[in-house]
Amino acid sequence: MGISFIVLLLFVAFVLFSGIFTVRQQTAYMIERLGKFHSVRTAGLQFKIPIIDKTAGRINLKIQQLDVVVETKTKDNVFLRLKVSVQFKVLDESIYEAFYKLQNPTEQITAYVFDTVRSEVPKMRLDDVFERKDDIAMAIRRELEDAMNEYGYGIIKALVTDIDPDQAVKNAMNHINAAERQKLSAEYEAESERIRIVARAKAEAESKRLQGQGIADQRREIARGLEESVDLLNKVGINSQEASALILVTQHYDTLQQIGQHSNSNLILLPNAPTAASDMLTQMITSFVSTQELAEQMKIRNPKNANVKVLEQPKQEIVLNNPNEAK
């Protein structure tokens, strides 16, 4: 009898110890008693009645992520693939619904993601899909929350993590982007060239203006010098005609001297005979004498104009060139 009692005691102890179990953190066990839901056991040391109570299953209370790849097309008939990441968890107050009402939550969530994406994306063009991916994610989360809360699942966040059009479409988009950048680069280069041309034109115009002003000042000083030379010669008894002829010959020889100082000069001065200066002087004097005689004849024919003085030949017109200009 003592042995039987010990065996019975050991059996009772075994049965009692078999009813003790532990539940890990962020996990819940579903306990059924005689085939009917009895309770939810959460983290810690738990006890169930052997044979009568049974563990129906356990459920994960952590936040989980499901990645869904959906292939669809846009409003402008571009096919693309969207990768949607859905983060969800079992609501603490709805563990019973999450375990008993829904057989496979991931398939349910995948079905709602497909339905939402294929109803939202076809309303948008390809560029709008990239710009409004947050709107697509919000629509997915809103649809999932309305459907999954009933089954004890809460949607933490829905993200559109990747938009992958067909490779041909991506190549075309890259070509368009490259063409736009080349166009912008050409516009900037053209504007830069225009600024350089305008700057060169302004600089050249200013250079020409200053050059012309310098030439004008030079000729004005030459004329002033000639005028002073004629006045000086008049004081020593040389008239204006002779003075002008003398100055002309002097400038002629100065020009020849300047040309002779440059051995590599290709300038040819005509006439270039040794008698050129004397011929020029003779022609000048003959011209002045002819002018004087013509003036005397006009006085005889028109007595009313007897008081009219003969104008002297302008000094500027009988000057050949400045020796510096001959270069």
Tab-separated table of C-alpha atoms in Angstrom:
chain	number	residue	atom	x	y	z
A	1	MET	CA	0.000	0.000	0.000
A	2	GLY	CA	2.851	2.319	0.672
A	3	ILE	CA	4.120	1.867	-2.853
A	4	SER	CA	0.725	2.595	-4.368
A	5	PHE	CA	0.438	5.786	-2.359
A	6	ILE	CA	3.828	6.938	-3.474
A	7	VAL	CA	2.936	6.225	-7.094
A	8	LEU	CA	-0.312	8.125	-6.739
A	9	LEU	CA	1.469	11.001	-5.093
A	10	LEU	CA	4.014	11.111	-7.902
A	11	PHE	CA	1.247	11.066	-10.488
A	12	VAL	CA	-0.585	13.948	-8.835
A	13	ALA	CA	2.652	15.891	-8.620
A	14	PHE	CA	3.369	15.248	-12.293
A	15	VAL	CA	-0.101	16.368	-13.268
A	16	LEU	CA	0.166	19.530	-11.221
A	17	PHE	CA	3.585	20.397	-12.544
A	18	SER	CA	2.438	19.782	-16.107
A	19	GLY	CA	-0.060	22.605	-15.667
A	20	ILE	CA	2.626	25.168	-14.885
A	21	PHE	CA	4.089	27.083	-17.806
A	22	THR	CA	5.739	30.429	-18.586
A	23	VAL	CA	4.842	33.038	-21.231
A	24	ARG	CA	7.572	35.091	-22.908
A	25	GLN	CA	7.500	38.875	-23.157
A	26	GLN	CA	5.373	40.345	-25.998
A	27	THR	CA	3.628	37.011	-26.433
A	28	ALA	CA	0.120	35.884	-25.457
A	29	TYR	CA	-1.218	32.346	-25.030
A	30	MET	CA	-4.818	31.438	-25.733
A	31	ILE	CA	-6.224	29.001	-23.115
A	32	GLU	CA	-9.259	26.854	-23.924
A	33	ARG	CA	-11.167	24.850	-21.341
A	34	LEU	CA	-12.926	21.788	-22.680
A	35	GLY	CA	-12.682	23.207	-26.221
A	36	LYS	CA	-14.010	26.674	-25.382
A	37	PHE	CA	-12.030	29.884	-25.064
A	38	HIS	CA	-11.266	30.519	-21.441
A	39	SER	CA	-8.579	33.203	-21.051
A	40	VAL	CA	-5.541	35.010	-22.425
A	41	ARG	CA	-2.290	34.475	-20.594
A	42	THR	CA	0.418	37.117	-20.953
A	43	ALA	CA	4.094	37.287	-19.924
A	44	GLY	CA	5.068	35.561	-16.660
A	45	LEU	CA	4.487	32.300	-14.751
A	46	GLN	CA	1.042	30.839	-15.542
A	47	PHE	CA	-0.994	27.778	-14.510
A	48	LYS	CA	-3.630	25.743	-16.286
A	49	ILE	CA	-5.597	22.758	-15.164
A	50	PRO	CA	-4.111	19.679	-16.711
A	51	ILE	CA	-6.281	17.673	-19.042
A	52	ILE	CA	-9.110	20.204	-18.710
A	53	ASP	CA	-7.306	23.329	-19.946
A	54	LYS	CA	-5.385	23.373	-23.193
A	55	THR	CA	-3.154	25.902	-24.902
A	56	ALA	CA	-4.912	26.688	-28.190
A	57	GLY	CA	-2.016	28.742	-29.543
A	58	ARG	CA	0.083	31.793	-29.049
A	59	ILE	CA	0.119	35.155	-30.745
A	60	ASN	CA	2.935	37.654	-31.285
A	61	LEU	CA	2.340	41.100	-29.778
A	62	LYS	CA	5.381	42.756	-31.388
A	63	ILE	CA	5.182	45.253	-34.235
A	64	GLN	CA	5.547	43.335	-37.490
A	65	GLN	CA	6.336	44.478	-41.006
A	66	LEU	CA	4.963	43.122	-44.239
A	67	ASP	CA	6.504	44.081	-47.617
A	68	VAL	CA	4.143	43.920	-50.573
A	69	VAL	CA	5.216	44.453	-54.212
A	70	VAL	CA	2.354	45.594	-56.454
A	71	GLU	CA	2.539	45.895	-60.234
A	72	THR	CA	0.146	48.398	-61.747
A	73	LYS	CA	-0.028	51.123	-64.406
A	74	THR	CA	-0.441	54.869	-64.317
A	75	LYS	CA	-2.874	57.178	-66.051
A	76	ASP	CA	-0.421	57.671	-68.929
A	77	ASN	CA	-0.149	53.866	-69.405
A	78	VAL	CA	3.261	53.365	-67.803
A	79	PHE	CA	3.663	50.049	-65.982
A	80	LEU	CA	5.563	50.133	-62.716
A	81	ARG	CA	6.122	48.198	-59.515
A	82	LEU	CA	5.489	49.705	-56.097
A	83	LYS	CA	6.948	48.277	-52.931
A	84	VAL	CA	4.731	48.998	-49.928
A	85	SER	CA	5.859	48.309	-46.353
A	86	VAL	CA	3.066	47.915	-43.791
A	87	GLN	CA	3.844	47.953	-40.078
A	88	PHE	CA	1.124	46.411	-37.918
A	89	LYS	CA	0.577	44.848	-34.493
A	90	VAL	CA	-2.082	43.051	-32.454
A	91	LEU	CA	-4.071	45.442	-30.274
A	92	ASP	CA	-3.761	44.585	-26.576
A	93	GLU	CA	-7.493	44.845	-26.033
A	94	SER	CA	-8.348	42.773	-29.109
A	95	ILE	CA	-6.171	39.682	-28.740
A	96	TYR	CA	-9.225	37.401	-28.869
A	97	GLU	CA	-10.401	38.908	-32.198
A	98	ALA	CA	-6.885	38.749	-33.688
A	99	PHE	CA	-6.584	35.042	-32.865
A	100	TYR	CA	-10.087	33.733	-33.568
A	101	LYS	CA	-11.491	36.054	-36.248
A	102	LEU	CA	-8.647	36.128	-38.773
A	103	GLN	CA	-6.947	33.018	-40.099
A	104	ASN	CA	-4.063	34.678	-42.010
A	105	PRO	CA	-3.555	38.424	-41.358
A	106	THR	CA	-0.681	38.843	-43.823
A	107	GLU	CA	-2.776	37.628	-46.748
A	108	GLN	CA	-5.583	39.927	-45.693
A	109	ILE	CA	-3.279	42.927	-45.497
A	110	THR	CA	-1.714	42.047	-48.870
A	111	ALA	CA	-5.134	41.910	-50.508
A	112	TYR	CA	-6.086	45.366	-49.188
A	113	VAL	CA	-2.750	46.834	-50.304
A	114	PHE	CA	-3.245	45.498	-53.831
A	115	ASP	CA	-6.777	46.835	-53.962
A	116	THR	CA	-5.837	50.312	-52.715
A	117	VAL	CA	-2.767	50.726	-54.915
A	118	ARG	CA	-4.569	49.584	-58.041
A	119	SER	CA	-7.383	52.012	-57.386
A	120	GLU	CA	-5.203	55.052	-56.569
A	121	VAL	CA	-2.216	54.849	-58.962
A	122	PRO	CA	-4.216	54.589	-62.224
A	123	LYS	CA	-5.611	58.054	-61.419
A	124	MET	CA	-2.118	59.601	-61.504
A	125	ARG	CA	0.520	60.224	-64.132
A	126	LEU	CA	3.998	58.813	-63.663
A	127	ASP	CA	5.481	62.081	-62.389
A	128	ASP	CA	2.570	62.450	-59.963
A	129	VAL	CA	3.244	58.980	-58.522
A	130	PHE	CA	6.752	60.073	-57.527
A	131	GLU	CA	5.551	63.401	-56.166
A	132	ARG	CA	2.487	62.043	-54.309
A	133	LYS	CA	3.760	58.760	-52.911
A	134	ASP	CA	2.881	59.983	-49.408
A	135	ASP	CA	-0.734	60.370	-50.527
A	136	ILE	CA	-0.704	56.766	-51.730
A	137	ALA	CA	0.726	55.618	-48.390
A	138	MET	CA	-1.943	57.536	-46.468
A	139	ALA	CA	-4.700	56.001	-48.602
A	140	ILE	CA	-3.301	52.500	-47.912
A	141	ARG	CA	-3.117	53.114	-44.165
A	142	ARG	CA	-6.617	54.564	-44.078
A	143	GLU	CA	-8.048	51.564	-45.951
A	144	LEU	CA	-6.196	49.041	-43.781
A	145	GLU	CA	-7.197	50.685	-40.515
A	146	ASP	CA	-10.861	50.594	-41.434
A	147	ALA	CA	-10.630	46.913	-42.343
A	148	MET	CA	-8.096	45.476	-39.865
A	149	ASN	CA	-9.242	47.148	-36.629
A	150	GLU	CA	-12.284	44.926	-36.749
A	151	TYR	CA	-9.989	41.900	-36.565
A	152	GLY	CA	-7.878	43.204	-33.714
A	153	TYR	CA	-4.953	44.527	-35.736
A	154	GLY	CA	-3.725	48.091	-35.617
A	155	ILE	CA	-1.823	49.673	-38.536
A	156	ILE	CA	1.197	51.596	-37.269
A	157	LYS	CA	2.422	52.964	-40.593
A	158	ALA	CA	2.274	52.333	-44.322
A	159	LEU	CA	5.196	53.403	-46.513
A	160	VAL	CA	5.786	53.410	-50.256
A	161	THR	CA	9.473	52.493	-50.164
A	162	ASP	CA	10.186	51.957	-53.868
A	163	ILE	CA	8.770	53.001	-57.241
A	164	ASP	CA	10.287	51.036	-60.098
A	165	PRO	CA	9.080	51.777	-63.652
A	166	ASP	CA	10.062	49.656	-66.607
A	167	GLN	CA	13.727	49.999	-67.641
A	168	ALA	CA	12.810	51.534	-71.015
A	169	VAL	CA	10.765	54.187	-69.228
A	170	LYS	CA	13.646	54.969	-66.871
A	171	ASN	CA	16.006	55.337	-69.832
A	172	ALA	CA	13.568	57.716	-71.527
A	173	MET	CA	13.232	59.742	-68.322
A	174	ASN	CA	17.016	59.979	-68.051
A	175	HIS	CA	17.249	61.160	-71.668
A	176	ILE	CA	14.613	63.816	-71.032
A	177	ASN	CA	16.416	64.996	-67.921
A	178	ALA	CA	19.749	65.090	-69.759
A	179	ALA	CA	18.187	67.032	-72.647
A	180	GLU	CA	16.671	69.555	-70.228
A	181	ARG	CA	20.021	70.075	-68.545
A	182	GLN	CA	21.781	70.446	-71.896
A	183	LYS	CA	19.186	73.009	-72.938
A	184	LEU	CA	19.712	74.931	-69.707
A	185	SER	CA	23.475	74.728	-70.148
A	186	ALA	CA	23.177	76.037	-73.730
A	187	GLU	CA	21.040	78.946	-72.531
A	188	TYR	CA	23.605	79.873	-69.901
A	189	GLU	CA	26.448	79.589	-72.418
A	190	ALA	CA	24.557	81.745	-74.924
A	191	GLU	CA	23.881	84.374	-72.265
A	192	SER	CA	27.533	84.325	-71.247
A	193	GLU	CA	28.642	84.703	-74.873
A	194	ARG	CA	26.199	87.578	-75.352
A	195	ILE	CA	27.636	89.359	-72.322
A	196	ARG	CA	31.185	88.840	-73.652
A	197	ILE	CA	30.213	90.174	-77.105
A	198	VAL	CA	28.525	93.230	-75.618
A	199	ALA	CA	31.513	93.874	-73.365
A	200	ARG	CA	33.941	93.557	-76.319
A	201	ALA	CA	31.764	95.869	-78.438
A	202	LYS	CA	31.641	98.468	-75.675
A	203	ALA	CA	35.398	98.239	-75.157
A	204	GLU	CA	36.044	98.534	-78.893
A	205	ALA	CA	33.671	101.491	-79.204
A	206	GLU	CA	35.380	103.219	-76.298
A	207	SER	CA	38.785	102.464	-77.851
A	208	LYS	CA	37.681	103.912	-81.207
A	209	ARG	CA	36.245	106.972	-79.497
A	210	LEU	CA	39.460	107.604	-77.594
A	211	GLN	CA	41.527	106.917	-80.717
A	212	GLY	CA	39.450	109.366	-82.743
A	213	GLN	CA	39.685	111.937	-79.994
A	214	GLY	CA	43.457	111.478	-79.927
A	215	ILE	CA	43.731	111.897	-83.708
A	216	ALA	CA	41.547	115.004	-83.579
A	217	ASP	CA	43.639	116.503	-80.779
A	218	GLN	CA	46.802	115.649	-82.714
A	219	ARG	CA	45.598	117.336	-85.880
A	220	ARG	CA	44.363	120.336	-83.933
A	221	GLU	CA	47.803	120.751	-82.398
A	222	ILE	CA	49.396	120.343	-85.834
A	223	ALA	CA	47.149	123.066	-87.240
A	224	ARG	CA	47.942	125.312	-84.293
A	225	GLY	CA	51.645	124.738	-84.823
A	226	LEU	CA	51.353	125.528	-88.529
A	227	GLU	CA	49.459	128.692	-87.734
A	228	GLU	CA	52.176	129.796	-85.338
A	229	SER	CA	54.863	128.930	-87.916
A	230	VAL	CA	53.147	131.032	-90.612
A	231	ASP	CA	52.783	133.971	-88.207
A	232	LEU	CA	56.464	133.698	-87.312
A	233	LEU	CA	57.521	133.640	-90.974
A	234	ASN	CA	55.284	136.605	-91.749
A	235	LYS	CA	57.142	138.616	-89.132
A	236	VAL	CA	60.428	138.094	-90.995
A	237	GLY	CA	58.976	139.169	-94.370
A	238	ILE	CA	57.787	135.836	-95.808
A	239	ASN	CA	54.187	135.943	-96.993
A	240	SER	CA	51.567	133.266	-96.313
A	241	GLN	CA	51.943	131.534	-99.676
A	242	GLU	CA	55.692	131.175	-99.381
A	243	ALA	CA	55.411	130.116	-95.767
A	244	SER	CA	52.879	127.407	-96.622
A	245	ALA	CA	55.063	126.096	-99.428
A	246	LEU	CA	58.119	126.056	-97.164
A	247	ILE	CA	56.241	124.168	-94.431
A	248	LEU	CA	54.950	121.655	-96.999
A	249	VAL	CA	58.448	120.914	-98.257
A	250	THR	CA	59.755	120.629	-94.704
A	251	GLN	CA	57.036	118.087	-93.835
A	252	HIS	CA	57.849	116.161	-97.004
A	253	TYR	CA	61.462	115.727	-95.946
A	254	ASP	CA	60.460	114.905	-92.361
A	255	THR	CA	58.216	112.161	-93.710
A	256	LEU	CA	61.037	110.729	-95.804
A	257	GLN	CA	63.285	110.766	-92.743
A	258	GLN	CA	60.712	108.914	-90.652
A	259	ILE	CA	60.255	106.275	-93.352
A	260	GLY	CA	64.008	105.795	-93.641
A	261	GLN	CA	64.315	104.980	-89.951
A	262	HIS	CA	62.314	101.749	-90.461
A	263	SER	CA	64.285	99.308	-92.580
A	264	ASN	CA	61.415	96.783	-92.752
A	265	SER	CA	58.798	99.279	-93.913
A	266	ASN	CA	56.770	98.327	-97.021
A	267	LEU	CA	55.468	101.884	-97.555
A	268	ILE	CA	56.060	103.483	-101.004
A	269	LEU	CA	55.816	107.283	-101.197
A	270	LEU	CA	54.737	108.718	-104.574
A	271	PRO	CA	56.139	110.725	-106.220
A	272	ASN	CA	59.495	109.410	-105.082
A	273	ALA	CA	61.902	111.213	-107.455
A	274	PRO	CA	64.748	113.377	-106.063
A	275	THR	CA	63.043	116.443	-107.581
A	276	ALA	CA	59.689	115.683	-105.966
A	277	ALA	CA	60.044	118.392	-103.327
A	278	SER	CA	61.046	121.106	-105.800
A	279	ASP	CA	58.255	120.111	-108.180
A	280	MET	CA	55.784	120.234	-105.343
A	281	LEU	CA	57.024	123.692	-104.318
A	282	THR	CA	56.800	124.934	-107.927
A	283	GLN	CA	53.265	123.629	-108.265
A	284	MET	CA	52.241	125.269	-105.002
A	285	ILE	CA	53.672	128.645	-106.008
A	286	THR	CA	52.059	128.396	-109.465
A	287	SER	CA	48.752	127.590	-107.833
A	288	PHE	CA	48.996	130.574	-105.497
A	289	VAL	CA	49.952	132.925	-108.374
A	290	SER	CA	47.045	131.654	-110.492
A	291	THR	CA	44.680	132.204	-107.621
A	292	GLN	CA	45.957	135.765	-107.166
A	293	GLU	CA	45.564	136.570	-110.869
A	294	LEU	CA	42.045	135.158	-110.897
A	295	ALA	CA	41.168	137.336	-107.956
A	296	GLU	CA	42.516	140.464	-109.723
A	297	GLN	CA	40.446	139.706	-112.812
A	298	MET	CA	37.318	139.340	-110.717
A	299	LYS	CA	37.953	142.765	-109.180
A	300	ILE	CA	38.196	144.350	-112.663
A	301	ARG	CA	34.994	142.698	-113.907
A	302	ASN	CA	33.043	143.461	-110.733
A	303	PRO	CA	34.011	146.820	-109.314
A	304	LYS	CA	31.434	146.408	-106.594
A	305	ASN	CA	33.546	143.597	-105.180
A	306	ALA	CA	36.755	145.616	-105.243
A	307	ASN	CA	36.909	145.577	-101.484
A	308	VAL	CA	36.659	141.800	-101.357
A	309	LYS	CA	39.871	140.263	-100.098
A	310	VAL	CA	41.319	137.122	-101.604
A	311	LEU	CA	40.992	134.272	-99.167
A	312	GLU	CA	44.153	132.495	-98.371
A	313	GLN	CA	44.375	128.795	-99.017
A	314	PRO	CA	43.446	126.956	-95.804
A	315	LYS	CA	46.568	125.785	-94.095
A	316	GLN	CA	45.094	122.421	-93.185
A	317	GLU	CA	44.509	121.478	-96.818
A	318	ILE	CA	48.104	122.012	-97.962
A	319	VAL	CA	49.591	119.803	-95.256
A	320	LEU	CA	50.418	116.305	-96.401
A	321	ASN	CA	50.477	114.206	-93.265
A	322	ASN	CA	52.034	114.171	-89.885
A	323	PRO	CA	55.276	112.181	-89.988
A	324	ASN	CA	53.832	109.898	-87.316
A	325	GLU	CA	50.837	109.143	-89.521
A	326	ALA	CA	53.082	108.133	-92.410
A	327	LYS	CA	54.018	105.044	-90.439
